[in-house]
Short mmCIF file of C-alpha atoms in Angstrom, two decimals:
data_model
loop_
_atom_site.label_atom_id
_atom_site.label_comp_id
_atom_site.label_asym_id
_atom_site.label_seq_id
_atom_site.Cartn_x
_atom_site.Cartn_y
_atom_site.Cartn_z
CA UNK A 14 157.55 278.48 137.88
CA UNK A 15 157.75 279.95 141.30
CA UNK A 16 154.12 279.16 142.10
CA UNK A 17 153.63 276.01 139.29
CA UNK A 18 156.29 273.56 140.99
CA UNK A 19 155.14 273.84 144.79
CA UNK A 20 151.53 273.12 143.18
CA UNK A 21 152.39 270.57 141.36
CA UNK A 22 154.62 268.33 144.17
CA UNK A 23 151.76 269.52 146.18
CA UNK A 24 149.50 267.88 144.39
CA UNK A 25 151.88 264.86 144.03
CA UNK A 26 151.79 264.75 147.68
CA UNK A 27 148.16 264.64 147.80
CA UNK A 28 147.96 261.93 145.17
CA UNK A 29 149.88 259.82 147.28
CA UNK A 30 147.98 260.39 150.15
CA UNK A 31 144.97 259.60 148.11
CA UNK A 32 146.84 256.28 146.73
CA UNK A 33 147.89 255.14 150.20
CA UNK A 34 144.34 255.44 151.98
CA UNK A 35 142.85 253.94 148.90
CA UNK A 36 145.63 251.43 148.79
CA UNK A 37 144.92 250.52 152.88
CA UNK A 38 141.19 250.10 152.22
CA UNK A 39 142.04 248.06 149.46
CA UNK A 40 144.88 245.89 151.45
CA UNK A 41 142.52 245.50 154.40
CA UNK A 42 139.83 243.98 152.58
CA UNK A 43 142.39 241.70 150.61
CA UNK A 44 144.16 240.31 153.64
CA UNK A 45 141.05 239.72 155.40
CA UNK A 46 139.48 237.97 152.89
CA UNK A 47 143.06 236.08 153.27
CA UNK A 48 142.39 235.47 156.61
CA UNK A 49 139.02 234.08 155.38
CA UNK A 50 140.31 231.49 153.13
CA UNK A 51 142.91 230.64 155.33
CA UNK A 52 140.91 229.80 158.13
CA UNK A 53 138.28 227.69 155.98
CA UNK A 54 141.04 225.71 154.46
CA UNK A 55 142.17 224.57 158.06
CA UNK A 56 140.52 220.62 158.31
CA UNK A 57 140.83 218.85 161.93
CA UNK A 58 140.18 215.16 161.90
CA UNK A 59 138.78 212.82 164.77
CA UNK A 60 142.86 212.37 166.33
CA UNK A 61 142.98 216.10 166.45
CA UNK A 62 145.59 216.21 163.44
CA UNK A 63 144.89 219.62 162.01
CA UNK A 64 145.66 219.60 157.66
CA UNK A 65 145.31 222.48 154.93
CA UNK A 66 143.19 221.34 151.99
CA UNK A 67 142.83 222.66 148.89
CA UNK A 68 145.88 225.06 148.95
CA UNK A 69 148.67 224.41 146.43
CA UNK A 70 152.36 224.40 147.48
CA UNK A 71 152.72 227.58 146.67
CA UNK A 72 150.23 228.23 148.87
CA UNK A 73 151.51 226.75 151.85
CA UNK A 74 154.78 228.41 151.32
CA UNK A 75 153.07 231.87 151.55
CA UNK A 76 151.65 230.65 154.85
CA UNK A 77 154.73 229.75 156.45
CA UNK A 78 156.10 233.42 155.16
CA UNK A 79 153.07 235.09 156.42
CA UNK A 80 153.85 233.55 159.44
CA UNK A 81 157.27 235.94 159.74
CA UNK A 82 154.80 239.09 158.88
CA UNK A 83 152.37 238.48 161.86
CA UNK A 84 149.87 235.96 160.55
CA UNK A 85 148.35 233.31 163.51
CA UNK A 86 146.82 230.34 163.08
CA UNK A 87 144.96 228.74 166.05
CA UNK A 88 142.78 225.68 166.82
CA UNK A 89 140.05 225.23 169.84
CA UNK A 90 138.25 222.96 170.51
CA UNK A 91 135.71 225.02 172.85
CA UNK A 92 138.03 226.53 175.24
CA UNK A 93 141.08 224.53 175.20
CA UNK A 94 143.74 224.96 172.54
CA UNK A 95 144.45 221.91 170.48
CA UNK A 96 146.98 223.85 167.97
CA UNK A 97 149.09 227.05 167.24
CA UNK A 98 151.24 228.33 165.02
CA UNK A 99 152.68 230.60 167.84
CA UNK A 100 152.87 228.49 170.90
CA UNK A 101 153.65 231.67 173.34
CA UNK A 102 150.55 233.36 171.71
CA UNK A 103 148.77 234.46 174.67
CA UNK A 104 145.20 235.63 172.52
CA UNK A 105 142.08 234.40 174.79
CA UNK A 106 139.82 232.07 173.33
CA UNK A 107 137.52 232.89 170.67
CA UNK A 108 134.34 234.34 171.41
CA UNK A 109 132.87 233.33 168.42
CA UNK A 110 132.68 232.92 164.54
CA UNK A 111 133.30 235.85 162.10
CA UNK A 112 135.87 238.97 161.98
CA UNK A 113 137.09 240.13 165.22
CA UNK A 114 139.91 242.97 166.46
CA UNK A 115 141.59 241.87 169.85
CA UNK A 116 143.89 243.99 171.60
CA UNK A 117 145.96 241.90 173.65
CA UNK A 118 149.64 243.09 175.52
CA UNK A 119 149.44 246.89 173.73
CA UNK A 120 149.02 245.42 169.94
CA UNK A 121 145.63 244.67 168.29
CA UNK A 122 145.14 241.24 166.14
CA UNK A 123 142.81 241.30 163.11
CA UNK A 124 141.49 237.95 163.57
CA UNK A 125 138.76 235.32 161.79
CA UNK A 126 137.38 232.80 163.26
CA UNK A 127 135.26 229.41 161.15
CA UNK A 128 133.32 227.11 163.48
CA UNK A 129 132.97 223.45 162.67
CA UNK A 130 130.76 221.60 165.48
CA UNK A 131 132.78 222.42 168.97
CA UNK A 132 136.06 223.43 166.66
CA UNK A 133 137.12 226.90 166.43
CA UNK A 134 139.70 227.95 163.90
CA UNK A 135 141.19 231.36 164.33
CA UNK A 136 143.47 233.23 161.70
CA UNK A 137 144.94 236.42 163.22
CA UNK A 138 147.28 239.05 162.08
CA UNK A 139 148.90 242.08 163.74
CA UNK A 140 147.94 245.64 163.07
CA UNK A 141 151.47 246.44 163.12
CA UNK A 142 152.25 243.96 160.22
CA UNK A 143 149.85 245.50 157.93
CA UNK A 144 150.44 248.89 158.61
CA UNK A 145 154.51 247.85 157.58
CA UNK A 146 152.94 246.47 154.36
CA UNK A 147 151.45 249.49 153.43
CA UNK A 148 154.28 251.87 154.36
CA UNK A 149 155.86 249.78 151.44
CA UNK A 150 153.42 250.29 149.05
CA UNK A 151 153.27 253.76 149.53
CA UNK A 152 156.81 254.30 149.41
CA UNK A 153 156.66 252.14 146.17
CA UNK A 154 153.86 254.76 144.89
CA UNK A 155 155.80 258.02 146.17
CA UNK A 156 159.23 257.43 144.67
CA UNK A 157 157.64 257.50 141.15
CA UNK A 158 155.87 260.79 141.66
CA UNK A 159 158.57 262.55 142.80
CA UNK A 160 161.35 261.32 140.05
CA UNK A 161 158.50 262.63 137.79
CA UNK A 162 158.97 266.48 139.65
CA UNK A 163 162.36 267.10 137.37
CA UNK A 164 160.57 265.96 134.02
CA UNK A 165 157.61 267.86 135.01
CA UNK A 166 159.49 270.90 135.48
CA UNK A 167 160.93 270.65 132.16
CA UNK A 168 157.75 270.20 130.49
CA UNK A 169 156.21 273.59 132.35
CA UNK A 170 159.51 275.41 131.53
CA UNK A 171 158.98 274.80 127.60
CA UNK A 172 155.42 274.84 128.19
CA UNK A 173 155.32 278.16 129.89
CA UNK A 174 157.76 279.78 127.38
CA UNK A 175 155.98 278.92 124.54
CA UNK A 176 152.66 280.46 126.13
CA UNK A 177 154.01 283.60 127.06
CA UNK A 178 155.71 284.48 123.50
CA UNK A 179 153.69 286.29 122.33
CA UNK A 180 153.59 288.47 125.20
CA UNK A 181 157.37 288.66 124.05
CA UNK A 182 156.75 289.57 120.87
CA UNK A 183 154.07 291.88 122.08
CA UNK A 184 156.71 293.42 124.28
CA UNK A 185 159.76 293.84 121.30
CA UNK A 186 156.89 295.50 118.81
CA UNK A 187 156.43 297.89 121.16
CA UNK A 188 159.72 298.55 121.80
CA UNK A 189 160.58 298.95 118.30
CA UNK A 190 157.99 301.74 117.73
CA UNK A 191 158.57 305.46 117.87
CA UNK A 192 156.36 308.02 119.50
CA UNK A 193 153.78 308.67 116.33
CA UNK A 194 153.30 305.08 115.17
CA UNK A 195 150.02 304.16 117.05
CA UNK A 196 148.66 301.58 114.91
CA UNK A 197 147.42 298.79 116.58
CA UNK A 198 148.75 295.06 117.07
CA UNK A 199 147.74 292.81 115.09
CA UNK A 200 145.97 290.22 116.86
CA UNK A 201 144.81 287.71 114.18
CA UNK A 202 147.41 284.68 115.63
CA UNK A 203 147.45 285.65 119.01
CA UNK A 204 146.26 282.77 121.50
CA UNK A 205 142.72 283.41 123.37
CA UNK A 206 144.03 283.96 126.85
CA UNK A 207 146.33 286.96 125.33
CA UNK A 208 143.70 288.52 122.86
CA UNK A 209 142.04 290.95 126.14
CA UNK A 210 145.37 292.34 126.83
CA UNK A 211 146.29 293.02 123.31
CA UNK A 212 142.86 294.78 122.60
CA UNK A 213 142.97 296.97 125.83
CA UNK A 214 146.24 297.95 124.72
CA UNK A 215 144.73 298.40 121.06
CA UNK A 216 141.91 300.99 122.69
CA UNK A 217 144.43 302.73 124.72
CA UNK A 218 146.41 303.07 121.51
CA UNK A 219 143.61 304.28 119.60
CA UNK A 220 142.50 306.83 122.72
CA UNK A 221 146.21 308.46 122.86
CA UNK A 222 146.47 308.82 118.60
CA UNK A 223 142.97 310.97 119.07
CA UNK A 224 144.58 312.74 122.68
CA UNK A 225 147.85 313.39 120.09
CA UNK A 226 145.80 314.49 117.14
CA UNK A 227 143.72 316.69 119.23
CA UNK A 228 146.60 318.50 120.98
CA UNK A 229 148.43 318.90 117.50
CA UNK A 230 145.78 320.38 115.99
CA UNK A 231 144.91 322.66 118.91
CA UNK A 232 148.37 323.61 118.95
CA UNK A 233 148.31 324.61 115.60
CA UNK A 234 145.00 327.01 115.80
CA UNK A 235 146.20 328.13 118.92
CA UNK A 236 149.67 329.21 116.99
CA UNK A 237 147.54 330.52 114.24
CA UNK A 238 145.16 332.60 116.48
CA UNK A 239 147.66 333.80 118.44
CA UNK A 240 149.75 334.99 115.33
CA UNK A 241 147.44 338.27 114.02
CA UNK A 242 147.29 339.75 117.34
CA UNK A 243 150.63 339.42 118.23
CA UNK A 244 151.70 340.79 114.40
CA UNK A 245 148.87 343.52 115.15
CA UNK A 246 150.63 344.94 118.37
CA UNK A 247 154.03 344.73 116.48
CA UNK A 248 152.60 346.60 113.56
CA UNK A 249 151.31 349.22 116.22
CA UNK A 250 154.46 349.14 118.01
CA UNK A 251 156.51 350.70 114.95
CA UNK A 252 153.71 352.74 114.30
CA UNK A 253 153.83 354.25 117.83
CA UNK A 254 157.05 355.15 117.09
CA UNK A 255 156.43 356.90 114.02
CA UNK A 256 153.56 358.80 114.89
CA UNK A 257 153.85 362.57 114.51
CA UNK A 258 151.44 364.16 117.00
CA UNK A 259 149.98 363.73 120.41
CA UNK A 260 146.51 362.65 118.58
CA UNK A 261 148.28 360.05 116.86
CA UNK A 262 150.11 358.73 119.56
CA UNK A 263 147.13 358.88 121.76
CA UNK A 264 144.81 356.79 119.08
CA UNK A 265 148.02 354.31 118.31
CA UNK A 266 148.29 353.55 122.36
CA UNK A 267 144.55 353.10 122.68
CA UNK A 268 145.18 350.63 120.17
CA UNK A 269 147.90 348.74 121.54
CA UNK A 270 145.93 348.35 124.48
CA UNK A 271 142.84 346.70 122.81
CA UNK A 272 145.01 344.24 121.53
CA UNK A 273 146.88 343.31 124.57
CA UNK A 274 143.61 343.18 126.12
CA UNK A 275 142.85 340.71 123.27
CA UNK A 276 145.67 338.70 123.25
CA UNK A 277 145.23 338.46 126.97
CA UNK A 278 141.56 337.26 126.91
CA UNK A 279 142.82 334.51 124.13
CA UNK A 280 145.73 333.12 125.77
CA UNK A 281 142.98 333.10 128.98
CA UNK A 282 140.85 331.28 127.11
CA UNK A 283 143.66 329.13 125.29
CA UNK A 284 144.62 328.10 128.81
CA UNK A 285 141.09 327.17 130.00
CA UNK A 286 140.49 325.21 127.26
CA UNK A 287 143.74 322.77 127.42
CA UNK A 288 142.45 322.31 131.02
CA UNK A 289 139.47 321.03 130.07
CA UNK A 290 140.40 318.30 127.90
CA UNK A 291 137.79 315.52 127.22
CA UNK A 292 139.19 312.95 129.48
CA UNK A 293 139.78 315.20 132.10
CA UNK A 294 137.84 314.75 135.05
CA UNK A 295 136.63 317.61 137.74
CA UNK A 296 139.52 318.35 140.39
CA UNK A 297 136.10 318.65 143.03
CA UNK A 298 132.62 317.92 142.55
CA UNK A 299 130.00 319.15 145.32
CA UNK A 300 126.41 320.51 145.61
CA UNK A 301 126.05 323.91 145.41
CA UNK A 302 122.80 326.50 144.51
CA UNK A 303 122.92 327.66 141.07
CA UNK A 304 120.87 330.86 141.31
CA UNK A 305 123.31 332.05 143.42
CA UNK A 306 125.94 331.28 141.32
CA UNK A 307 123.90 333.12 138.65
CA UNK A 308 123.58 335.96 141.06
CA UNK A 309 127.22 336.19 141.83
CA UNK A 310 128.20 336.06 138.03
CA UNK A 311 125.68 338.86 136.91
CA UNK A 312 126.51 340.71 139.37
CA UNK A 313 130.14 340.34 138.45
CA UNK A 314 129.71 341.11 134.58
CA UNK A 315 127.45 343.97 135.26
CA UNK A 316 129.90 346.51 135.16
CA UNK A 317 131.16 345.26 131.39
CA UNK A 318 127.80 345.14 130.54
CA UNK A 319 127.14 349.01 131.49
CA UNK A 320 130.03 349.99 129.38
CA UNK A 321 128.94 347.95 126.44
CA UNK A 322 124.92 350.10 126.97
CA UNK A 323 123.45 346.19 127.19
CA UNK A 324 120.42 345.72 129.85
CA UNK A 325 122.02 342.66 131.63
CA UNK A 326 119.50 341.45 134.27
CA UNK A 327 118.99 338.13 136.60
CA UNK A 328 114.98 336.77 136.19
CA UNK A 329 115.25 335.83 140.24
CA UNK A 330 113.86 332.40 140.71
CA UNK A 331 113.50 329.76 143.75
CA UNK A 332 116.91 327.74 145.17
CA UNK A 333 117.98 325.00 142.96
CA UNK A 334 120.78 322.38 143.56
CA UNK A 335 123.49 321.09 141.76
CA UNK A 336 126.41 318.56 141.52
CA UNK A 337 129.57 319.61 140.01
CA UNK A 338 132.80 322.18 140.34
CA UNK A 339 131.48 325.37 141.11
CA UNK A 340 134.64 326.94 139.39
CA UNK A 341 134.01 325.39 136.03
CA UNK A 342 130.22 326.23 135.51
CA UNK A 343 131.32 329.70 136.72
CA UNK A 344 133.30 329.60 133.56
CA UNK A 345 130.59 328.56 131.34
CA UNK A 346 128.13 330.87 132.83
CA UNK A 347 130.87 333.77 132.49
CA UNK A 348 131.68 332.63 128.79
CA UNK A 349 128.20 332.73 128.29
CA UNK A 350 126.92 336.19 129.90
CA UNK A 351 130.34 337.73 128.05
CA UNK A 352 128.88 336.10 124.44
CA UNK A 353 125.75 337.59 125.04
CA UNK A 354 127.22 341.24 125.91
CA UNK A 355 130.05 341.17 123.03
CA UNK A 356 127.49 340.18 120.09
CA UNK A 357 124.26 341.50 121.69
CA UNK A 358 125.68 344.99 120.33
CA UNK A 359 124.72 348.30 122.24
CA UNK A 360 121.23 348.94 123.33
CA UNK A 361 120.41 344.71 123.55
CA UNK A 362 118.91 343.43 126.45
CA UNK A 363 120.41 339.97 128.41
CA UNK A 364 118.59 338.14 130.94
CA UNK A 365 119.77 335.11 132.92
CA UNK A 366 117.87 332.82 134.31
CA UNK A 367 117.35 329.50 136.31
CA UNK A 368 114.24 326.94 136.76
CA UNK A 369 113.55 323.37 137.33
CA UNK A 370 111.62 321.62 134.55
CA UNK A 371 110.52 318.22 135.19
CA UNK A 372 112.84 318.18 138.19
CA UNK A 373 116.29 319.05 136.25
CA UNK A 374 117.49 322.73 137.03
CA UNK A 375 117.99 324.42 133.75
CA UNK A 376 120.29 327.34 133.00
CA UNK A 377 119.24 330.18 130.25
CA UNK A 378 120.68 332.80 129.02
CA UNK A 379 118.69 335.02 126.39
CA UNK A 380 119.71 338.22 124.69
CA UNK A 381 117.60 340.43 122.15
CA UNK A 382 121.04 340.56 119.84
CA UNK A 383 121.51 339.52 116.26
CA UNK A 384 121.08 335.58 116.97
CA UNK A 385 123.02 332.70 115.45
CA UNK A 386 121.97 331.80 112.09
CA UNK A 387 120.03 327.89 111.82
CA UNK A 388 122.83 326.54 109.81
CA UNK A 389 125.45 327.66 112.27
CA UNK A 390 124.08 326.25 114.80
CA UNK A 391 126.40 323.15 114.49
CA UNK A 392 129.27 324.57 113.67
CA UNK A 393 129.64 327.49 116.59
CA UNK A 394 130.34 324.72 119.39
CA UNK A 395 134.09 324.34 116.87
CA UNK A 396 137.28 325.81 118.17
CA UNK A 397 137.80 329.70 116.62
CA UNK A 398 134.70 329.66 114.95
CA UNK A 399 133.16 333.11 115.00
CA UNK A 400 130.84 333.02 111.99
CA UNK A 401 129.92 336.29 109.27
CA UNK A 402 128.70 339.45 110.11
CA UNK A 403 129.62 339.96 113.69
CA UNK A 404 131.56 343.45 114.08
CA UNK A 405 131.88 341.66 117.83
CA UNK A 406 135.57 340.69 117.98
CA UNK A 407 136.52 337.30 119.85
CA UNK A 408 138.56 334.54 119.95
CA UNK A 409 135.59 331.60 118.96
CA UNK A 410 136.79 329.77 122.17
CA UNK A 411 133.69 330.75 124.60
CA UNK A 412 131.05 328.25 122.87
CA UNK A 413 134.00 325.52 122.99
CA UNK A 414 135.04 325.70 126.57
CA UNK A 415 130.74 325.97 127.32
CA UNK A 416 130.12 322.86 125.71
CA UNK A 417 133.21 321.10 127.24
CA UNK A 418 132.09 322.10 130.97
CA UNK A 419 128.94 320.73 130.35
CA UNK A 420 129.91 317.71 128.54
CA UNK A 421 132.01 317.45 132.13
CA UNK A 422 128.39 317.89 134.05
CA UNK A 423 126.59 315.48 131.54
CA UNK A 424 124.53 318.74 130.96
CA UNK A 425 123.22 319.21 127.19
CA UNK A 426 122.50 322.38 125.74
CA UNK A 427 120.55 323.57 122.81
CA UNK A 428 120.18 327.12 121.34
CA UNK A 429 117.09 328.54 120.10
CA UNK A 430 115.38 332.11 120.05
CA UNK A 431 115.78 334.57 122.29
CA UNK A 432 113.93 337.39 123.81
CA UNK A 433 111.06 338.63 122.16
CA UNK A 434 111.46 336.37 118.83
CA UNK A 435 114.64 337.25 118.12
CA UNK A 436 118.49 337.02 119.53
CA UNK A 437 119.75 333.91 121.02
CA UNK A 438 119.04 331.93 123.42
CA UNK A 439 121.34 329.15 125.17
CA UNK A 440 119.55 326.97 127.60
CA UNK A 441 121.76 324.49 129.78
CA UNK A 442 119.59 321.60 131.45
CA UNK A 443 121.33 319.64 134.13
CA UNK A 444 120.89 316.18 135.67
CA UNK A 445 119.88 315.86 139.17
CA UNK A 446 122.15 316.40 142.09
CA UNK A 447 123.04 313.29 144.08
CA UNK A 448 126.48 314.34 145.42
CA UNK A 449 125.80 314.47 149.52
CA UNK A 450 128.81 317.21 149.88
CA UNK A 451 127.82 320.78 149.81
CA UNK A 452 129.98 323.76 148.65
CA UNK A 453 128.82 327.51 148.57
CA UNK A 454 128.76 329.44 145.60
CA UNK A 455 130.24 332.93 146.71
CA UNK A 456 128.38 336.47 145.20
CA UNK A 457 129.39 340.05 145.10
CA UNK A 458 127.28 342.80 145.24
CA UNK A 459 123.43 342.18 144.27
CA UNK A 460 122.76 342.13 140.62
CA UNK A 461 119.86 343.73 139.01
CA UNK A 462 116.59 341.66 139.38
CA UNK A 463 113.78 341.18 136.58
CA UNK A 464 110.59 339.94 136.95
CA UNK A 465 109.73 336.47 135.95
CA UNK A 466 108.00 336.16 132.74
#
């Protein structure tokens, strides 16, 4: 209302404006054309008797009252006046026939003149008269627009109501909803200009009932993961405090500290996960060289690697670049290497290595271990999955948060065979960097090179 009533007498304003210089043209040509007929109805006879033919009454009346709004009449016979309407009208003689604007004593004179033989007969008016005349009219053309202002207002108050409604009832169905009903509005009588809002807030809808049904059922697998080792320290616990002998207690310790180890690496990995939900975006993105990430993380896992017996190596390769949080694929190279190690089994062999192909740096690593099964292939990328015959223990997070990183990178991966026809291998291929900003990758102590095969 705030902006629709100043726009609307606005525009009133502007209509009248329009009116009144439409209304001038329009008055200007009228009373000349006045002036016109005026001036040829004006007859002077041999005696100099000056007489208005053709004009009715009526006619004659209006010139006597156009007389009081300015209007001259004048005779001339060459040079000298023979009659006036305004004796004390000091205009100068005509110059000649036709429309003519004199400005005599400060105020101009719209004037005619008609030439009969030596006659001249002049019909003048003042600017001033006309300009009064159309100060009327517009006055009579204002007053109208602005009594309509109030009704106008009325109509836009009912008007406007009635088109935001729905957005009312929009508004109160919301309102009325608790936090698990996310079933969309129902948009099937909703006007046209409303129908974009209702189906963004339709999508958003439909975006937090998969955010909620995701967390709920990460919460629950999380709950149910977390449950066996936190019963199997319990059990040990009480067992601990059974045990008979040294031995015993020795073996039931060593226990106890596998699965707090465990339990640590889950709720590590539980964490890691939640924080990389699927609409979350990367806290810093930057271009960084991914051999030497590789370099730094082999070198880190090394030392779990010797005390699992498993040949972990780095096939050295030239500098490639890319975009992306350095701390996240750190994580899915980590999750990776640490897969590889766990289910590789003693005596396996893991390599890691990085190459362009067709100008997208690609991240691989292989291992000589057991391999993934075809028909598993699918279904290892799942939360907790850890598949059959893997004396390996693990959470079934690692593949999870891999593929969410790289989902976050708009990396794809694929698995297929690994060293020497057998094992696994997972092979990450990025897009190109285009990110200007450069961030280093930090790395420990050198890691074991291999030759490039």
């Amino acid at each position: 209302m705030l902006w629709l009533l100043p726009a609307t007498l606005l525009a009133g304003l502007l209509a009248s404006a329009a009116t009144y210089w439409g209304a001038l043209y329009e008055l200007d040509e009228v009373l000349s054309d006045q002036l016109k007929v005026i001036g040829r109805h004006v007859v002077v006879d041999e005696d100099n008797h000056v007489s208005l033919t053709g004009l009715q009454r009526s006619d004659d009346d209006r010139m006597s009252g156009e007389q009081s709004h300015g209007v001259l009449l004048q005779v001339w016979r060459g040079s000298t006046p023979i009659f006036s309407s305004d004796p004390d009208s000091s205009l100068p003689p005509p110059a000649g026939a036709g429309l003519a604007d004199i400005m005599v004593g400060g105020q101009l004179w719209h004037s005619f003149v008609t030439r009969e033989g030596d006659v001249l007969v002049r019909v003048a008016q003042l600017r001033k008269a006309r300009w009064e005349a159309v100060a009327e009219i517009a006055m009579h053309l204002f007053w109208p627009v602005l009594s309509l202002i109030p009704l106008l207002a009325l109509f836009l108050w009912f008007g406007i109501g009635y088109g935001l409604r729905p957005l009312r009832e929009i508004a109160a169905n919301l309102k009325r909803r608790d936090a698990n009903n996310m079933q969309p509005i129902d948009t099937a009588a909703m006007p046209g200009e409303v129908k974009p809002l209702v189906d963004a807030l339709n999508d958003l809808l439909l975006r937090l009932d998969h955010a909620f049904t995701a967390q709920k059922h990460f919460i629950a697998d999380a709950a149910h993961e977390l449950r066996t080792p936190i019963m199997g320290l319990g059990l040990q616990a009480e067992l601990l405090e059974r045990a008979s002998s040294v031995a015993e207690r020795e073996e039931i310790t060593a226990q106890l500290r596998m699965g707090a180890t465990r339990l640590s690496r889950l709720s590590e990995q539980l964490l890691t996960l939640a924080r990389l939900a699927p609409d979350s975006q990367l806290a810093e993105t930057c271009q960084f060289d991914l051999t030497a990430l590789a370099r730094s993380v082999v070198s880190e896992r090394s030392k779990f690697a010797e005390s699992n017996n498993v040949d972990l190596g780095l096939a050295e390769g030239k500098k490639l670049t890319v975009s992306g949080n350095a701390e996240n694929l750190r994580i899915l190279l980590n999750n990776l290497v640490d897969n590889a190690i766990r289910y590789g089994g003693a005596g396996s062999r893991v390599d890691v290595e990085v190459y362009g192909h067709e100008g997208r740096p690609v991240l691989e690593v292989r291992d000589t271990g057991p391999g993934i099964p075809e028909v598993d292939h699918t279904r290892v990328w799942e939360r907790f999955y850890r598949g059959n015959g893997h004396a390996a223990t693990g959470s079934g997070l690692g593949l999870s948060i891999v593929r969410r990183i790289a989902e976050q990178h708009h990396a794809s991966i694929t698995l297929a065979h690994g060293l020497e026809g057998r094992g696994l291998t997972v092979r990450v291929c990025f897009p190109v960097a285009r990110i200007p900003h450069v961030c280093v990758a930090e790395r420990s102590d050198e890691p074991r090179l291999r030759e490039n095969s």
